[in-house]
CSV table of C-alpha atoms in Angstrom, one decimal:
chain,number,residue,atom,x,y,z
A,18,ALA,CA,-0.1,0.2,0.0
A,19,GLN,CA,0.9,3.7,-0.9
A,20,THR,CA,2.3,5.7,2.1
A,21,VAL,CA,3.2,9.2,2.6
A,22,THR,CA,5.2,11.0,5.0
A,23,GLN,CA,5.5,14.6,6.0
A,24,SER,CA,8.2,14.8,8.6
A,25,GLN,CA,7.7,18.2,9.6
A,26,PRO,CA,4.3,18.9,11.8
A,27,GLU,CA,5.2,22.5,12.3
A,28,MET,CA,7.0,25.1,10.3
A,29,SER,CA,7.4,29.1,10.6
A,30,VAL,CA,8.5,31.5,8.2
A,31,GLN,CA,8.8,35.2,8.1
A,32,GLU,CA,6.6,37.3,5.6
A,33,ALA,CA,8.3,37.8,2.1
A,34,GLU,CA,10.7,34.9,2.8
A,35,THR,CA,10.8,31.7,1.2
A,36,VAL,CA,9.7,28.2,3.1
A,37,THR,CA,10.4,24.6,1.6
A,38,LEU,CA,7.7,21.6,3.0
A,39,SER,CA,9.1,18.2,2.8
A,40,CYS,CA,7.2,15.0,1.8
A,41,THR,CA,8.2,11.6,1.0
A,42,TYR,CA,6.2,8.7,-0.5
A,43,ASP,CA,6.4,5.0,-0.8
A,44,THR,CA,4.9,3.3,-4.0
A,45,SER,CA,5.8,0.4,-6.6
A,46,GLU,CA,3.8,2.1,-9.3
A,47,SER,CA,5.4,3.9,-12.3
A,48,ASP,CA,2.5,6.4,-12.9
A,49,TYR,CA,0.4,8.2,-10.3
A,50,TYR,CA,-0.2,11.8,-9.2
A,51,LEU,CA,1.0,13.9,-6.2
A,52,PHE,CA,-0.7,17.0,-4.6
A,53,TRP,CA,-0.3,19.6,-2.3
A,54,TYR,CA,-3.5,20.7,-0.5
A,55,LYS,CA,-3.9,23.4,1.5
A,56,GLN,CA,-6.6,23.6,4.7
A,57,PRO,CA,-7.1,27.1,6.6
A,58,PRO,CA,-9.2,27.2,9.6
A,59,SER,CA,-12.5,27.2,7.7
A,60,ARG,CA,-11.4,23.6,6.8
A,61,GLN,CA,-11.6,23.9,3.2
A,62,MET,CA,-9.2,21.5,1.5
A,63,ILE,CA,-8.0,23.8,-1.6
A,64,LEU,CA,-5.4,22.4,-4.2
A,65,VAL,CA,-2.1,24.3,-4.4
A,66,ILE,CA,-0.4,22.4,-7.0
A,67,ARG,CA,-0.3,19.0,-8.7
A,68,GLN,CA,2.4,16.8,-10.5
A,69,GLU,CA,1.7,13.9,-12.7
A,70,ALA,CA,4.8,11.3,-11.9
A,71,TYR,CA,5.5,10.6,-15.9
A,72,LYS,CA,6.5,14.3,-16.4
A,73,GLN,CA,9.9,15.2,-15.4
A,74,GLN,CA,9.6,19.2,-15.2
A,75,ASN,CA,8.4,20.3,-11.8
A,76,ALA,CA,4.8,22.1,-11.7
A,77,THR,CA,4.4,25.6,-10.9
A,78,GLU,CA,2.0,27.7,-9.7
A,79,ASN,CA,2.7,31.5,-9.2
A,80,ARG,CA,4.6,31.7,-6.1
A,81,PHE,CA,4.4,27.9,-5.7
A,82,SER,CA,6.7,25.0,-6.9
A,83,VAL,CA,7.6,21.6,-6.1
A,84,ASN,CA,11.1,19.5,-6.4
A,85,PHE,CA,9.9,16.4,-7.8
A,86,GLN,CA,12.6,13.8,-7.3
A,87,LYS,CA,10.8,10.5,-8.5
A,88,ALA,CA,13.8,8.2,-7.8
A,89,ALA,CA,14.0,9.6,-4.4
A,90,LYS,CA,10.4,9.5,-4.1
A,91,SER,CA,10.3,13.0,-2.7
A,92,PHE,CA,7.8,15.7,-3.5
A,93,SER,CA,8.9,19.0,-1.4
A,94,LEU,CA,6.8,22.2,-1.7
A,95,LYS,CA,8.4,25.7,-2.0
A,96,ILE,CA,6.6,28.9,-1.4
A,97,SER,CA,8.1,32.1,-2.2
A,98,ASP,CA,7.4,35.6,-1.2
A,99,SER,CA,5.4,34.1,1.8
A,100,GLN,CA,2.2,36.1,2.6
A,101,LEU,CA,0.0,36.1,5.6
A,102,GLY,CA,-2.7,34.6,3.8
A,103,ASP,CA,-0.6,31.1,3.2
A,104,ALA,CA,-1.0,30.3,7.1
A,105,ALA,CA,-2.8,26.9,6.8
A,106,MET,CA,-2.3,23.1,7.4
A,107,TYR,CA,-0.8,21.8,4.0
A,108,PHE,CA,-1.1,18.2,3.0
A,109,CYS,CA,0.6,16.2,0.7
A,110,ALA,CA,-1.3,13.7,-0.9
A,111,TYR,CA,-0.6,10.6,-3.5
A,112,ARG,CA,-3.0,9.1,-6.0
A,113,SER,CA,-2.8,6.1,-8.1
A,114,VAL,CA,-4.1,6.1,-11.7
A,115,GLN,CA,-4.6,2.3,-11.5
A,116,GLY,CA,-8.1,1.3,-12.1
A,117,GLY,CA,-9.8,0.8,-9.1
A,118,SER,CA,-7.7,2.8,-6.9
A,119,GLU,CA,-9.3,6.2,-6.8
A,120,LYS,CA,-8.5,7.5,-3.5
A,121,LEU,CA,-6.2,10.2,-1.9
A,122,VAL,CA,-3.5,8.6,0.3
A,123,PHE,CA,-2.6,11.8,2.4
A,124,GLY,CA,0.3,12.7,4.9
A,125,LYS,CA,-0.3,13.7,8.2
A,126,GLY,CA,0.1,17.6,7.5
A,127,THR,CA,2.4,20.3,8.2
A,128,LYS,CA,1.3,23.4,10.1
A,129,LEU,CA,2.7,26.5,8.2
A,130,THR,CA,2.8,29.8,10.3
A,131,VAL,CA,3.8,33.1,8.7
A,132,ASN,CA,5.2,35.7,10.9
A,133,PRO,CA,4.4,39.4,10.0
B,30,GLY,CA,-19.3,27.7,-10.7
B,31,ALA,CA,-20.4,26.4,-7.5
B,32,GLY,CA,-18.3,24.7,-5.7
B,33,VAL,CA,-19.2,21.4,-3.5
B,34,SER,CA,-21.2,21.9,-0.8
B,35,GLN,CA,-22.1,20.0,2.5
B,36,SER,CA,-24.9,20.0,5.1
B,37,PRO,CA,-25.0,20.4,8.0
B,38,SER,CA,-21.7,22.4,8.5
B,39,ASN,CA,-21.5,21.1,12.2
B,40,LYS,CA,-23.2,18.2,13.8
B,41,VAL,CA,-23.9,17.3,17.3
B,42,THR,CA,-24.9,14.2,18.4
B,43,GLU,CA,-25.9,11.7,21.1
B,44,LYS,CA,-24.0,8.4,21.3
B,45,GLY,CA,-26.5,5.6,20.0
B,46,LYS,CA,-28.1,8.0,17.6
B,47,ASP,CA,-27.9,7.9,13.7
B,48,VAL,CA,-26.9,11.0,11.6
B,49,GLU,CA,-27.3,11.6,8.1
B,50,LEU,CA,-24.4,13.7,6.6
B,51,ARG,CA,-25.5,15.1,2.9
B,52,CYS,CA,-22.9,16.1,0.0
B,53,ASP,CA,-23.7,18.0,-3.3
B,54,PRO,CA,-20.9,17.4,-6.0
B,55,ILE,CA,-19.8,20.0,-8.5
B,56,SER,CA,-22.3,20.0,-11.3
B,57,GLY,CA,-21.0,17.5,-14.1
B,58,HIS,CA,-18.7,15.7,-11.7
B,59,THR,CA,-19.4,11.7,-11.9
B,60,ALA,CA,-17.0,10.6,-9.5
B,61,LEU,CA,-17.7,11.5,-5.6
B,62,TYR,CA,-15.5,10.7,-2.7
B,63,TRP,CA,-16.2,10.8,1.1
B,64,TYR,CA,-13.2,11.3,3.5
B,65,ARG,CA,-12.9,11.6,7.2
B,66,GLN,CA,-10.2,13.7,9.3
B,67,SER,CA,-9.8,13.2,12.8
B,68,LEU,CA,-7.0,14.1,15.2
B,69,GLY,CA,-5.7,10.7,15.9
B,70,GLN,CA,-6.0,9.1,12.1
B,71,GLY,CA,-5.7,12.0,10.2
B,72,LEU,CA,-7.4,12.2,6.9
B,73,GLU,CA,-8.8,8.7,5.6
B,74,PHE,CA,-10.4,7.8,2.4
B,75,LEU,CA,-14.1,6.4,3.1
B,76,ILE,CA,-15.8,5.6,0.0
B,77,TYR,CA,-15.7,6.6,-3.9
B,78,PHE,CA,-18.8,6.3,-6.2
B,79,GLN,CA,-18.7,6.6,-10.0
B,80,GLY,CA,-22.0,7.5,-11.1
B,81,ASN,CA,-24.6,5.7,-8.5
B,82,SER,CA,-22.5,2.8,-7.9
B,83,ALA,CA,-19.5,2.6,-5.2
B,84,PRO,CA,-16.5,0.6,-6.7
B,85,ASP,CA,-14.5,1.2,-3.8
B,86,LYS,CA,-15.6,0.8,0.0
B,87,SER,CA,-12.5,-0.4,1.2
B,88,GLY,CA,-12.6,2.7,3.8
B,89,LEU,CA,-15.7,2.3,5.7
B,90,PRO,CA,-14.4,1.5,9.2
B,91,SER,CA,-17.5,-0.7,10.2
B,92,ASP,CA,-20.9,-2.1,9.0
B,93,ARG,CA,-22.3,1.0,11.0
B,94,PHE,CA,-21.4,3.4,8.2
B,95,SER,CA,-23.3,3.4,4.7
B,96,ALA,CA,-23.1,5.9,1.9
B,97,GLU,CA,-25.6,6.1,-1.2
B,98,ARG,CA,-25.8,8.3,-4.2
B,99,THR,CA,-28.8,8.9,-6.2
B,100,GLY,CA,-29.5,10.5,-9.7
B,101,GLY,CA,-25.5,10.5,-10.0
B,102,SER,CA,-25.0,13.6,-8.2
B,103,VAL,CA,-26.2,14.2,-4.3
B,104,SER,CA,-24.9,11.6,-2.0
B,105,THR,CA,-25.5,10.9,1.7
B,106,LEU,CA,-23.3,9.4,4.6
B,107,THR,CA,-25.3,7.6,7.1
B,108,ILE,CA,-23.9,6.7,10.5
B,109,GLN,CA,-25.6,4.4,12.5
B,110,ARG,CA,-25.5,4.5,16.6
B,111,THR,CA,-23.0,6.5,16.8
B,112,GLN,CA,-19.8,6.3,18.8
B,113,GLN,CA,-17.5,8.6,20.3
B,114,GLU,CA,-14.8,7.8,18.3
B,115,ASP,CA,-17.2,8.9,15.2
B,116,SER,CA,-16.3,12.8,16.0
B,117,ALA,CA,-14.4,13.7,13.2
B,118,VAL,CA,-14.6,16.0,10.3
B,119,TYR,CA,-16.5,14.3,7.4
B,120,LEU,CA,-14.6,15.7,4.1
B,121,CYS,CA,-16.7,15.2,0.4
B,122,ALA,CA,-15.0,15.8,-2.9
B,123,SER,CA,-15.7,15.3,-6.5
B,124,SER,CA,-13.9,15.3,-9.5
B,125,THR,CA,-15.0,14.9,-13.6
B,126,TYR,CA,-13.4,11.8,-13.9
B,127,ARG,CA,-12.0,8.7,-12.4
B,128,GLY,CA,-8.3,8.5,-12.3
B,129,ARG,CA,-6.6,11.3,-13.6
B,130,GLU,CA,-8.3,14.5,-12.6
B,131,THR,CA,-8.1,16.4,-9.5
B,132,GLN,CA,-10.5,16.2,-6.6
B,133,TYR,CA,-12.1,19.2,-5.6
B,134,PHE,CA,-13.0,19.3,-1.6
B,135,GLY,CA,-16.0,20.6,0.5
B,136,PRO,CA,-16.0,22.5,3.1
B,137,GLY,CA,-16.7,19.6,5.5
B,138,THR,CA,-19.3,18.6,8.4
B,139,ARG,CA,-17.9,18.4,11.5
B,140,LEU,CA,-19.6,15.9,13.9
B,141,LEU,CA,-19.3,15.5,17.6
B,142,VAL,CA,-20.9,12.7,19.5
B,143,LEU,CA,-21.3,13.3,23.0
């Protein structure tokens, strides 16, 4: 079974600085998807960024980018120019593309605090 | 357009009572998922619907939990004879198609069993 590990329960960053959240995963599959979701206190899970495993190029969405290392099974999220609104729980998630396995497998999350 | 909606937003119930949680997916989304978020277990998959059928029920923790989906749209998660360990946030998500599409989440229902 696939597992996702986020080794940093909490992180903090100064406003306008850069922070990197770590995620590793375990799978025997060659094709899959990886996601970062953000969950503010409102509870709404918001997609931040996604990466297809077959793509070598790292995904980027504005201030958010990933460092996808397939061989190392590592998928870190970099947030540049951090803003107060970035404060939230961040979850890394894995999704198989094999038939019948539709679920997301989540890590335990990293709580990000942004200091003014 | 409108996102995934869930009701109620919060639910307090007494141990032993039955509860129903509702999810309205994004219009046109054929796939629907239920997850549970609790302090001890993190985010856990419960069940997946494709249309009205449920090909994957592997995450339902006991036979007290059931879910149905009618008309390929609204889904109801029912918990019978609630226990205190059922207290959690229940999240619903939907996507356009299985396998390769992003899941979009609703705001969740916070269930507290006293």
